[in-house]
Amino acid sequence: MKLFIDTGIVEEIRKAADWGIIDGVTTNPTLIAKSGRSQRDVITEISEIVDGPISAEVIATDSDGMIKEAQELATIHKNVIIKVPMTEDGIRACKWMSKNNIKTNVTLVFSGNQALLAAKAGATFVSPFIGRLDDIGHDGMDLIEEIRTIFDNYGYTTEIIAASVRHPTHVRDAALLGADVSTVPFNVLKKLFNHTMTDKGIAAFLSDYEKSSK
Ligand code: E4P
């Protein structure tokens, strides 16, 4: 499974990229706002750090406006992926972009039918929001499983990004269910490294080594 980092904070991307396990980056208007910088500046800097898909979201809500923004964002770098919302206009814009060689990520996906429409419109990626489904009492992982089945039934090549990831269990479960990608906030990425038994094991090895070297 590919691991993307879900942030607009360039310092976090730099640190995670340094670990050598980051395949791409996702941003959204909320994450860019948290950075306090312009979207163009943030995406430009990210493209100098990570050589992989970088999602940048449009603000327009009409398909013509989305396409105009997409054409501008696509000039930043060849790795820029245009994130469009799962609406009628978003799907229309996605179809146009897929015909015009602009890669897309259909976001705010909360049902198998929405994912099916995105795949039919030629989306490169689809982003089901698992954490936000958990928040309203659903099981977000059911949606990952549903979309995996639908795409596999018909051979759609649209990649599934498990998004709205809140904890390490989400990452493990997305991998078990066959999501193509998990996009993970920096604080959750850091937790993926940890296990108390690893810490205990290292402490025991070091203490045994010190005893034997005396
Ligand atoms: C990623 O593409 C999404 O924008 C992001 O994962 C949303 O996460 P949230 O539900 O924690 O805001």
Coordinates of N, CA and C and ligand atoms in Angstrom, one line a residue:
M1 N 0.8 -1.2 0.0 CA 0.0 0.0 0.0 C 0.9 1.2 0.0
K2 N 0.5 2.2 -0.8 CA 1.2 3.5 -0.8 C 0.8 4.3 0.4
L3 N 1.8 5.1 0.9 CA 1.5 6.0 2.0 C 1.7 7.4 1.6
F4 N 0.6 8.2 1.7 CA 0.7 9.6 1.4 C 0.7 10.3 2.7
I5 N 1.3 11.5 2.8 CA 1.1 12.3 4.0 C 0.0 13.4 3.7
D6 N -0.9 13.6 4.7 CA -2.0 14.4 4.6 C -1.8 15.7 5.4
T7 N -1.2 16.7 4.8 CA -0.8 17.9 5.5 C -0.5 19.0 4.5
G8 N -0.5 20.3 5.0 CA -0.1 21.4 4.2 C 1.2 22.0 4.9
I9 N 1.7 21.4 5.9 CA 2.8 21.9 6.6 C 4.1 21.3 6.0
V10 N 4.9 22.1 5.4 CA 6.0 21.6 4.6 C 7.1 21.0 5.5
E11 N 7.2 21.5 6.7 CA 8.2 20.9 7.7 C 7.9 19.4 8.0
E12 N 6.6 19.2 8.1 CA 6.2 17.8 8.4 C 6.5 16.9 7.2
I13 N 6.3 17.4 6.0 CA 6.5 16.6 4.8 C 8.0 16.4 4.6
R14 N 8.8 17.4 5.0 CA 10.3 17.2 4.9 C 10.7 16.1 5.8
K15 N 10.2 16.1 7.1 CA 10.6 15.0 8.1 C 10.1 13.7 7.6
A16 N 8.9 13.6 7.1 CA 8.4 12.2 6.7 C 9.1 11.8 5.5
A17 N 9.4 12.6 4.6 CA 10.1 12.2 3.3 C 11.5 11.7 3.7
D18 N 12.1 12.3 4.7 CA 13.4 11.8 5.1 C 13.4 10.4 5.6
W19 N 12.2 9.9 6.1 CA 12.2 8.5 6.5 C 12.2 7.5 5.3
G20 N 11.9 8.1 4.1 CA 12.0 7.2 2.9 C 10.8 6.4 2.7
I21 N 9.6 6.7 3.3 CA 8.5 5.8 3.1 C 7.2 6.6 2.6
I22 N 7.5 7.8 2.1 CA 6.3 8.6 1.6 C 6.2 8.6 0.1
D23 N 5.1 8.2 -0.4 CA 4.8 8.1 -1.8 C 4.1 9.3 -2.5
G24 N 3.5 10.1 -1.6 CA 2.8 11.3 -2.2 C 2.2 12.1 -1.1
V25 N 1.5 13.2 -1.4 CA 1.0 14.1 -0.5 C -0.4 14.5 -0.9
T26 N -1.3 14.6 0.2 CA -2.6 15.2 -0.1 C -2.8 16.5 0.7
T27 N -3.4 17.5 0.1 CA -3.8 18.7 0.9 C -5.3 19.0 0.6
N28 N -5.8 19.9 1.4 CA -7.2 20.3 1.2 C -7.2 21.8 1.6
P29 N -8.3 22.5 1.3 CA -8.3 24.0 1.7 C -8.1 24.2 3.2
T30 N -8.6 23.3 4.1 CA -8.4 23.4 5.5 C -6.9 23.3 5.9
L31 N -6.3 22.3 5.3 CA -4.9 22.0 5.6 C -4.0 23.2 5.1
I32 N -4.3 23.7 3.9 CA -3.6 24.8 3.3 C -3.8 26.1 4.2
A33 N -5.0 26.3 4.7 CA -5.3 27.4 5.6 C -4.4 27.3 6.9
K34 N -4.3 26.1 7.4 CA -3.5 25.9 8.6 C -2.0 26.3 8.4
S35 N -1.6 26.2 7.1 CA -0.2 26.5 6.9 C 0.1 28.0 6.9
G36 N -1.0 28.8 6.7 CA -0.9 30.2 6.7 C -0.2 30.8 5.4
R37 N -0.1 29.9 4.4 CA 0.6 30.3 3.1 C -0.4 30.1 1.9
S38 N 0.1 30.6 0.7 CA -0.8 30.4 -0.4 C -0.7 29.0 -0.9
Q39 N -1.8 28.5 -1.6 CA -1.8 27.2 -2.1 C -0.6 27.0 -3.1
R40 N -0.4 28.0 -4.0 CA 0.6 27.8 -5.0 C 2.0 27.7 -4.3
D41 N 2.3 28.5 -3.3 CA 3.6 28.4 -2.6 C 3.8 27.0 -2.0
V42 N 2.7 26.6 -1.3 CA 2.9 25.3 -0.6 C 3.1 24.2 -1.6
I43 N 2.3 24.1 -2.6 CA 2.3 23.0 -3.6 C 3.7 23.0 -4.3
T44 N 4.2 24.2 -4.6 CA 5.5 24.4 -5.3 C 6.6 23.8 -4.4
E45 N 6.5 24.2 -3.1 CA 7.6 23.7 -2.3 C 7.5 22.1 -2.1
I46 N 6.3 21.6 -1.9 CA 6.1 20.2 -1.8 C 6.7 19.4 -3.0
S47 N 6.5 20.0 -4.2 CA 6.9 19.3 -5.4 C 8.5 19.3 -5.5
E48 N 9.1 20.1 -4.7 CA 10.6 20.0 -4.6 C 11.1 19.0 -3.6
I49 N 10.1 18.5 -2.8 CA 10.5 17.6 -1.7 C 10.1 16.1 -2.1
V50 N 8.9 16.0 -2.6 CA 8.4 14.6 -2.8 C 8.2 14.4 -4.3
D51 N 8.7 13.3 -4.8 CA 8.5 12.9 -6.2 C 7.4 11.9 -6.3
G52 N 6.1 12.4 -6.2 CA 5.0 11.5 -6.3 C 3.7 12.4 -6.4
P53 N 2.6 11.8 -6.4 CA 1.3 12.5 -6.6 C 1.1 13.5 -5.4
I54 N 0.8 14.8 -5.8 CA 0.5 15.8 -4.8 C -0.9 16.4 -5.1
S55 N -1.8 16.1 -4.2 CA -3.2 16.6 -4.5 C -3.4 18.0 -4.0
A56 N -3.9 18.8 -4.9 CA -4.3 20.2 -4.6 C -5.7 20.4 -5.0
E57 N -6.5 21.0 -4.1 CA -8.0 21.0 -4.2 C -8.5 22.3 -4.8
V58 N -9.5 22.2 -5.7 CA -10.1 23.4 -6.3 C -11.1 24.0 -5.3
I59 N -11.3 25.3 -5.4 CA -12.3 26.0 -4.5 C -13.6 26.2 -5.3
A60 N -13.5 26.4 -6.6 CA -14.7 26.6 -7.4 C -15.7 25.5 -7.2
T61 N -17.0 25.9 -7.3 CA -18.1 24.8 -7.1 C -18.8 24.5 -8.5
D62 N -18.4 25.3 -9.5 CA -19.0 25.0 -10.8 C -17.9 24.4 -11.7
S63 N -18.3 23.5 -12.7 CA -17.3 22.7 -13.4 C -16.4 23.6 -14.2
D64 N -16.9 24.7 -14.8 CA -16.0 25.6 -15.6 C -14.9 26.2 -14.7
G65 N -15.3 26.7 -13.5 CA -14.4 27.3 -12.6 C -13.4 26.2 -12.1
M66 N -13.8 25.0 -11.9 CA -12.9 23.9 -11.4 C -11.9 23.7 -12.5
I67 N -12.3 23.6 -13.8 CA -11.4 23.3 -14.9 C -10.4 24.5 -15.0
K68 N -10.8 25.7 -14.9 CA -9.9 26.8 -15.0 C -8.9 26.7 -13.9
E69 N -9.3 26.5 -12.6 CA -8.3 26.4 -11.5 C -7.4 25.2 -11.8
A70 N -7.9 24.1 -12.3 CA -7.1 22.9 -12.5 C -6.0 23.2 -13.5
Q71 N -6.4 23.9 -14.6 CA -5.4 24.2 -15.6 C -4.2 25.1 -15.0
E72 N -4.6 26.0 -14.1 CA -3.5 26.8 -13.4 C -2.7 25.9 -12.5
L73 N -3.4 25.1 -11.6 CA -2.6 24.3 -10.7 C -1.7 23.3 -11.4
A74 N -2.2 22.8 -12.5 CA -1.4 21.8 -13.2 C -0.1 22.3 -13.8
T75 N 0.0 23.7 -13.9 CA 1.2 24.3 -14.4 C 2.3 24.3 -13.3
I76 N 2.0 24.0 -12.0 CA 3.0 24.1 -11.0 C 4.0 22.9 -11.1
H77 N 3.5 21.7 -11.4 CA 4.4 20.6 -11.5 C 3.6 19.4 -12.1
K78 N 4.4 18.5 -12.8 CA 3.7 17.4 -13.5 C 3.1 16.4 -12.4
N79 N 3.5 16.5 -11.2 CA 2.9 15.5 -10.2 C 1.6 16.0 -9.5
V80 N 1.2 17.2 -9.9 CA 0.0 17.8 -9.3 C -1.2 17.0 -9.7
I81 N -2.0 16.6 -8.7 CA -3.3 15.9 -8.9 C -4.4 16.9 -8.5
I82 N -5.4 17.0 -9.4 CA -6.5 18.0 -9.0 C -7.6 17.3 -8.2
K83 N -7.8 17.9 -7.1 CA -8.8 17.3 -6.2 C -10.1 18.1 -6.4
V84 N -11.2 17.3 -6.8 CA -12.5 17.9 -7.0 C -13.5 17.3 -6.1
P85 N -14.5 18.1 -5.7 CA -15.5 17.5 -4.8 C -16.4 16.5 -5.5
M86 N -17.0 15.6 -4.8 CA -18.0 14.6 -5.3 C -19.3 15.3 -5.5
T87 N -19.4 16.1 -6.6 CA -20.7 16.7 -6.9 C -21.0 16.5 -8.4
E88 N -22.1 16.9 -8.9 CA -22.4 16.8 -10.3 C -21.3 17.6 -11.1
D89 N -21.1 18.8 -10.6 CA -20.1 19.6 -11.3 C -18.7 19.0 -11.2
G90 N -18.4 18.5 -10.0 CA -17.0 17.9 -9.8 C -16.8 16.7 -10.7
I91 N -17.9 15.9 -10.9 CA -17.8 14.7 -11.8 C -17.6 15.2 -13.3
R92 N -18.4 16.2 -13.6 CA -18.3 16.7 -15.0 C -16.9 17.2 -15.3
A93 N -16.3 18.0 -14.3 CA -15.0 18.5 -14.4 C -13.9 17.3 -14.5
C94 N -14.2 16.3 -13.7 CA -13.3 15.1 -13.6 C -13.2 14.5 -15.0
K95 N -14.4 14.3 -15.6 CA -14.5 13.7 -16.9 C -13.7 14.5 -17.9
W96 N -13.9 15.8 -17.9 CA -13.1 16.7 -18.8 C -11.6 16.5 -18.6
M97 N -11.2 16.5 -17.3 CA -9.8 16.4 -17.0 C -9.2 15.1 -17.5
S98 N -10.0 14.0 -17.3 CA -9.4 12.7 -17.7 C -9.3 12.6 -19.2
K99 N -10.1 13.3 -19.9 CA -10.0 13.4 -21.4 C -8.8 14.3 -21.8
N100 N -8.4 15.2 -20.9 CA -7.4 16.2 -21.3 C -6.1 15.9 -20.4
N101 N -5.9 14.7 -20.0 CA -4.7 14.3 -19.4 C -4.3 15.0 -18.1
I102 N -5.3 15.4 -17.4 CA -5.1 16.0 -16.1 C -5.6 15.0 -15.0
K103 N -4.7 14.6 -14.1 CA -5.0 13.6 -13.1 C -5.9 14.2 -12.0
T104 N -6.8 13.3 -11.5 CA -7.8 13.8 -10.5 C -7.9 13.0 -9.3
N105 N -8.4 13.6 -8.2 CA -8.7 12.9 -7.0 C -10.1 13.4 -6.6
V106 N -11.1 12.5 -6.7 CA -12.4 12.9 -6.3 C -12.6 12.7 -4.8
T107 N -12.9 13.8 -4.1 CA -12.8 13.8 -2.7 C -14.2 13.9 -2.1
L108 N -14.2 13.7 -0.7 CA -15.5 13.8 0.0 C -16.4 12.7 -0.5
V109 N -15.9 11.5 -0.6 CA -16.6 10.3 -1.0 C -17.1 9.5 0.2
F110 N -18.4 9.3 0.3 CA -19.0 8.7 1.4 C -19.9 7.5 1.1
S111 N -19.9 7.1 -0.2 CA -20.7 5.9 -0.6 C -20.1 5.2 -1.8
G112 N -20.4 3.9 -1.9 CA -20.0 3.1 -3.0 C -20.5 3.7 -4.4
N113 N -21.7 4.2 -4.4 CA -22.2 4.8 -5.6 C -21.4 6.0 -6.1
Q114 N -21.0 6.8 -5.1 CA -20.2 8.0 -5.4 C -18.9 7.6 -6.0
A115 N -18.3 6.5 -5.4 CA -17.0 6.0 -6.0 C -17.2 5.5 -7.4
L116 N -18.3 4.8 -7.6 CA -18.6 4.3 -8.9 C -18.6 5.4 -10.0
L117 N -19.3 6.5 -9.6 CA -19.4 7.6 -10.6 C -18.1 8.2 -10.8
A118 N -17.3 8.3 -9.8 CA -15.9 8.9 -10.0 C -15.1 8.0 -10.9
A119 N -15.2 6.7 -10.7 CA -14.4 5.8 -11.6 C -14.9 5.9 -13.0
K120 N -16.2 6.0 -13.2 CA -16.7 6.1 -14.5 C -16.3 7.4 -15.2
A121 N -16.1 8.4 -14.4 CA -15.6 9.7 -15.0 C -14.1 9.7 -15.2
G122 N -13.5 8.6 -14.9 CA -12.0 8.5 -15.2 C -11.1 9.1 -14.1
A123 N -11.6 9.1 -12.9 CA -10.8 9.7 -11.8 C -9.5 8.8 -11.6
T124 N -8.4 9.5 -11.3 CA -7.2 8.8 -11.0 C -7.3 8.2 -9.6
F125 N -7.8 9.0 -8.7 CA -7.9 8.5 -7.3 C -9.3 8.9 -6.8
V126 N -9.8 8.1 -5.8 CA -11.0 8.5 -5.2 C -10.7 8.5 -3.7
S127 N -11.3 9.4 -2.9 CA -10.9 9.6 -1.5 C -12.1 9.4 -0.6
P128 N -12.4 8.1 -0.2 CA -13.4 7.9 0.9 C -12.9 8.4 2.2
F129 N -13.7 9.1 3.0 CA -13.3 9.7 4.2 C -13.8 8.8 5.4
I130 N -12.9 7.9 5.8 CA -13.3 6.9 6.8 C -13.5 7.5 8.2
G131 N -12.6 8.4 8.6 CA -12.8 8.9 10.0 C -14.1 9.7 10.2
R132 N -14.5 10.5 9.1 CA -15.7 11.2 9.2 C -16.9 10.3 9.2
L133 N -16.8 9.1 8.6 CA -17.9 8.2 8.7 C -18.0 7.6 10.1
D134 N -16.8 7.2 10.6 CA -16.8 6.7 12.0 C -17.4 7.8 13.0
D135 N -17.1 9.0 12.7 CA -17.7 10.1 13.6 C -19.2 10.1 13.7
I136 N -19.9 9.7 12.6 CA -21.3 9.7 12.6 C -21.9 8.3 12.9
G137 N -21.1 7.4 13.4 CA -21.6 6.2 13.9 C -21.6 5.1 12.8
H138 N -21.0 5.3 11.7 CA -20.8 4.3 10.7 C -19.4 3.6 10.9
D139 N -19.2 2.6 10.1 CA -17.8 2.0 10.1 C -17.2 2.4 8.8
G140 N -16.3 3.3 8.8 CA -15.6 3.8 7.6 C -15.0 2.7 6.8
M141 N -14.5 1.6 7.5 CA -13.8 0.6 6.8 C -14.8 -0.2 5.9
D142 N -16.1 -0.3 6.2 CA -17.0 -0.9 5.4 C -17.0 -0.3 4.0
L143 N -16.8 1.0 4.0 CA -16.8 1.7 2.7 C -15.6 1.4 1.8
I144 N -14.5 1.2 2.5 CA -13.3 0.8 1.8 C -13.5 -0.6 1.1
E145 N -14.1 -1.5 1.9 CA -14.3 -2.8 1.4 C -15.3 -2.8 0.2
E146 N -16.4 -2.0 0.4 CA -17.4 -1.8 -0.7 C -16.8 -1.3 -2.0
I147 N -16.0 -0.3 -1.9 CA -15.4 0.3 -3.1 C -14.4 -0.6 -3.7
R148 N -13.6 -1.3 -2.9 CA -12.6 -2.3 -3.4 C -13.4 -3.4 -4.2
T149 N -14.5 -3.9 -3.7 CA -15.3 -4.9 -4.4 C -15.8 -4.3 -5.7
I150 N -16.4 -3.1 -5.7 CA -17.0 -2.5 -6.9 C -15.9 -2.4 -8.0
F151 N -14.8 -1.8 -7.6 CA -13.7 -1.6 -8.6 C -13.2 -2.9 -9.1
D152 N -13.0 -3.9 -8.3 CA -12.5 -5.2 -8.7 C -13.5 -5.9 -9.6
N153 N -14.8 -5.8 -9.3 CA -15.8 -6.4 -10.1 C -15.7 -6.0 -11.6
Y154 N -15.3 -4.7 -11.8 CA -15.4 -4.2 -13.2 C -14.0 -3.8 -13.7
G155 N -13.0 -4.0 -12.9 CA -11.6 -3.7 -13.4 C -11.3 -2.2 -13.5
Y156 N -12.0 -1.4 -12.7 CA -11.7 0.0 -12.7 C -10.3 0.2 -12.1
T157 N -9.5 1.1 -12.7 CA -8.1 1.3 -12.3 C -8.0 2.5 -11.3
T158 N -9.1 3.2 -11.1 CA -9.1 4.3 -10.1 C -8.5 3.8 -8.8
E159 N -7.6 4.5 -8.2 CA -7.0 4.1 -7.0 C -7.8 4.6 -5.8
I160 N -7.9 3.7 -4.8 CA -8.6 4.1 -3.6 C -7.7 4.6 -2.5
I161 N -7.9 5.9 -2.1 CA -7.1 6.5 -1.1 C -8.0 6.5 0.2
A162 N -7.6 5.7 1.2 CA -8.2 5.8 2.5 C -7.9 7.1 3.1
A163 N -8.9 8.0 3.3 CA -8.6 9.4 3.7 C -9.4 9.6 5.0
S164 N -9.1 10.8 5.7 CA -9.7 11.1 7.0 C -9.2 10.0 8.0
V165 N -7.9 9.7 7.9 CA -7.3 8.7 8.8 C -7.0 9.3 10.2
R166 N -7.5 8.7 11.2 CA -7.3 9.3 12.6 C -6.4 8.5 13.5
H167 N -6.1 7.2 13.2 CA -5.3 6.5 14.1 C -4.6 5.3 13.3
P168 N -3.6 4.7 13.9 CA -2.9 3.6 13.2 C -3.8 2.4 12.8
T169 N -4.8 2.1 13.6 CA -5.7 1.0 13.2 C -6.3 1.2 11.8
H170 N -6.7 2.5 11.6 CA -7.2 2.8 10.2 C -6.2 2.4 9.1
V171 N -4.9 2.7 9.4 CA -3.9 2.4 8.3 C -3.8 0.9 8.1
R172 N -3.7 0.1 9.2 CA -3.7 -1.3 9.1 C -4.9 -1.9 8.5
D173 N -6.1 -1.5 8.8 CA -7.3 -2.0 8.3 C -7.4 -1.7 6.8
A174 N -7.0 -0.5 6.4 CA -7.1 -0.1 5.0 C -6.1 -1.0 4.2
A175 N -5.0 -1.3 4.8 CA -4.0 -2.2 4.1 C -4.6 -3.6 4.0
L176 N -5.2 -4.1 5.0 CA -5.8 -5.4 5.0 C -6.9 -5.5 4.0
L177 N -7.7 -4.4 3.8 CA -8.8 -4.5 2.9 C -8.4 -4.2 1.4
G178 N -7.2 -3.8 1.2 CA -6.7 -3.6 -0.2 C -6.9 -2.2 -0.7
A179 N -6.9 -1.2 0.2 CA -6.9 0.2 -0.3 C -5.5 0.4 -1.0
D180 N -5.5 1.2 -2.1 CA -4.2 1.4 -2.8 C -3.3 2.3 -2.0
V181 N -3.9 3.2 -1.3 CA -3.2 4.3 -0.6 C -3.9 4.6 0.7
S182 N -3.1 4.9 1.7 CA -3.6 5.6 2.9 C -3.0 7.0 3.0
T183 N -3.8 8.0 3.1 CA -3.2 9.3 3.3 C -3.3 9.7 4.8
V184 N -2.1 9.9 5.4 CA -2.0 9.9 6.9 C -1.5 11.2 7.4
P185 N -2.1 11.8 8.5 CA -1.5 12.9 9.1 C -0.2 12.6 9.8
F186 N 0.7 13.6 9.9 CA 2.0 13.4 10.4 C 2.0 12.7 11.8
N187 N 1.1 13.2 12.7 CA 1.1 12.6 14.1 C 0.7 11.1 14.1
V188 N -0.1 10.7 13.1 CA -0.5 9.3 13.0 C 0.7 8.5 12.4
L189 N 1.3 9.1 11.4 CA 2.5 8.4 10.7 C 3.5 8.1 11.8
K190 N 3.8 9.1 12.7 CA 4.8 8.8 13.7 C 4.4 7.6 14.6
K191 N 3.1 7.5 14.9 CA 2.7 6.4 15.7 C 2.9 5.0 15.0
L192 N 2.9 5.0 13.7 CA 3.0 3.7 13.0 C 4.4 3.0 13.4
F193 N 5.3 3.8 13.8 CA 6.7 3.2 14.1 C 6.6 2.4 15.5
N194 N 5.7 2.8 16.3 CA 5.8 2.4 17.7 C 5.2 1.1 18.1
H195 N 5.9 0.4 19.0 CA 5.3 -0.7 19.7 C 6.1 -0.8 21.0
T196 N 5.3 -1.0 22.1 CA 6.0 -1.1 23.4 C 7.0 -2.2 23.5
M197 N 6.7 -3.3 22.8 CA 7.6 -4.5 22.8 C 8.9 -4.2 22.1
T198 N 8.9 -3.3 21.1 CA 10.1 -2.9 20.4 C 10.9 -2.1 21.4
D199 N 10.3 -1.1 22.1 CA 11.1 -0.3 23.1 C 11.7 -1.2 24.1
K200 N 10.9 -2.1 24.7 CA 11.4 -3.0 25.7 C 12.5 -3.9 25.2
G201 N 12.4 -4.4 24.0 CA 13.4 -5.2 23.4 C 14.7 -4.4 23.2
I202 N 14.7 -3.2 22.7 CA 15.9 -2.4 22.5 C 16.5 -2.1 23.9
A203 N 15.7 -1.8 24.9 CA 16.3 -1.5 26.2 C 17.0 -2.8 26.7
A204 N 16.4 -3.9 26.6 CA 17.0 -5.2 27.0 C 18.3 -5.5 26.3
F205 N 18.3 -5.3 25.0 CA 19.5 -5.6 24.2 C 20.6 -4.6 24.6
L206 N 20.3 -3.4 24.8 CA 21.4 -2.4 25.2 C 21.9 -2.7 26.6
S207 N 21.0 -3.1 27.5 CA 21.5 -3.3 28.9 C 22.3 -4.6 28.9
D208 N 21.9 -5.6 28.1 CA 22.7 -6.9 28.1 C 24.1 -6.6 27.4
Y209 N 24.1 -5.7 26.4 CA 25.4 -5.4 25.8 C 26.3 -4.7 26.7
E210 N 25.7 -3.7 27.5 CA 26.5 -3.0 28.5 C 27.1 -3.9 29.5
K211 N 26.3 -4.9 30.0 CA 26.7 -5.8 31.0 C 27.9 -6.6 30.5
S212 N 27.7 -7.1 29.2 CA 28.8 -8.0 28.7 C 30.0 -7.3 28.3
S213 N 30.0 -6.0 28.1 CA 31.2 -5.2 27.7 C 31.9 -4.7 28.9
K214 N 31.4 -5.0 30.1 CA 32.1 -4.5 31.3 C 33.2 -5.5 31.7
Ligands
E4P1 C1 -7.6 13.9 2.4 O1 -7.5 13.9 1.3 C2 -8.6 14.6 3.2 O2 -8.7 15.9 2.8 C3 -8.4 14.5 4.7 O3 -7.9 13.2 5.0 C4 -9.6 14.8 5.5 O4 -9.3 14.4 6.9 P1 -10.2 15.0 8.1 O5 -11.6 14.3 8.0 O6 -9.5 14.6 9.3 O7 -10.4 16.5 7.9

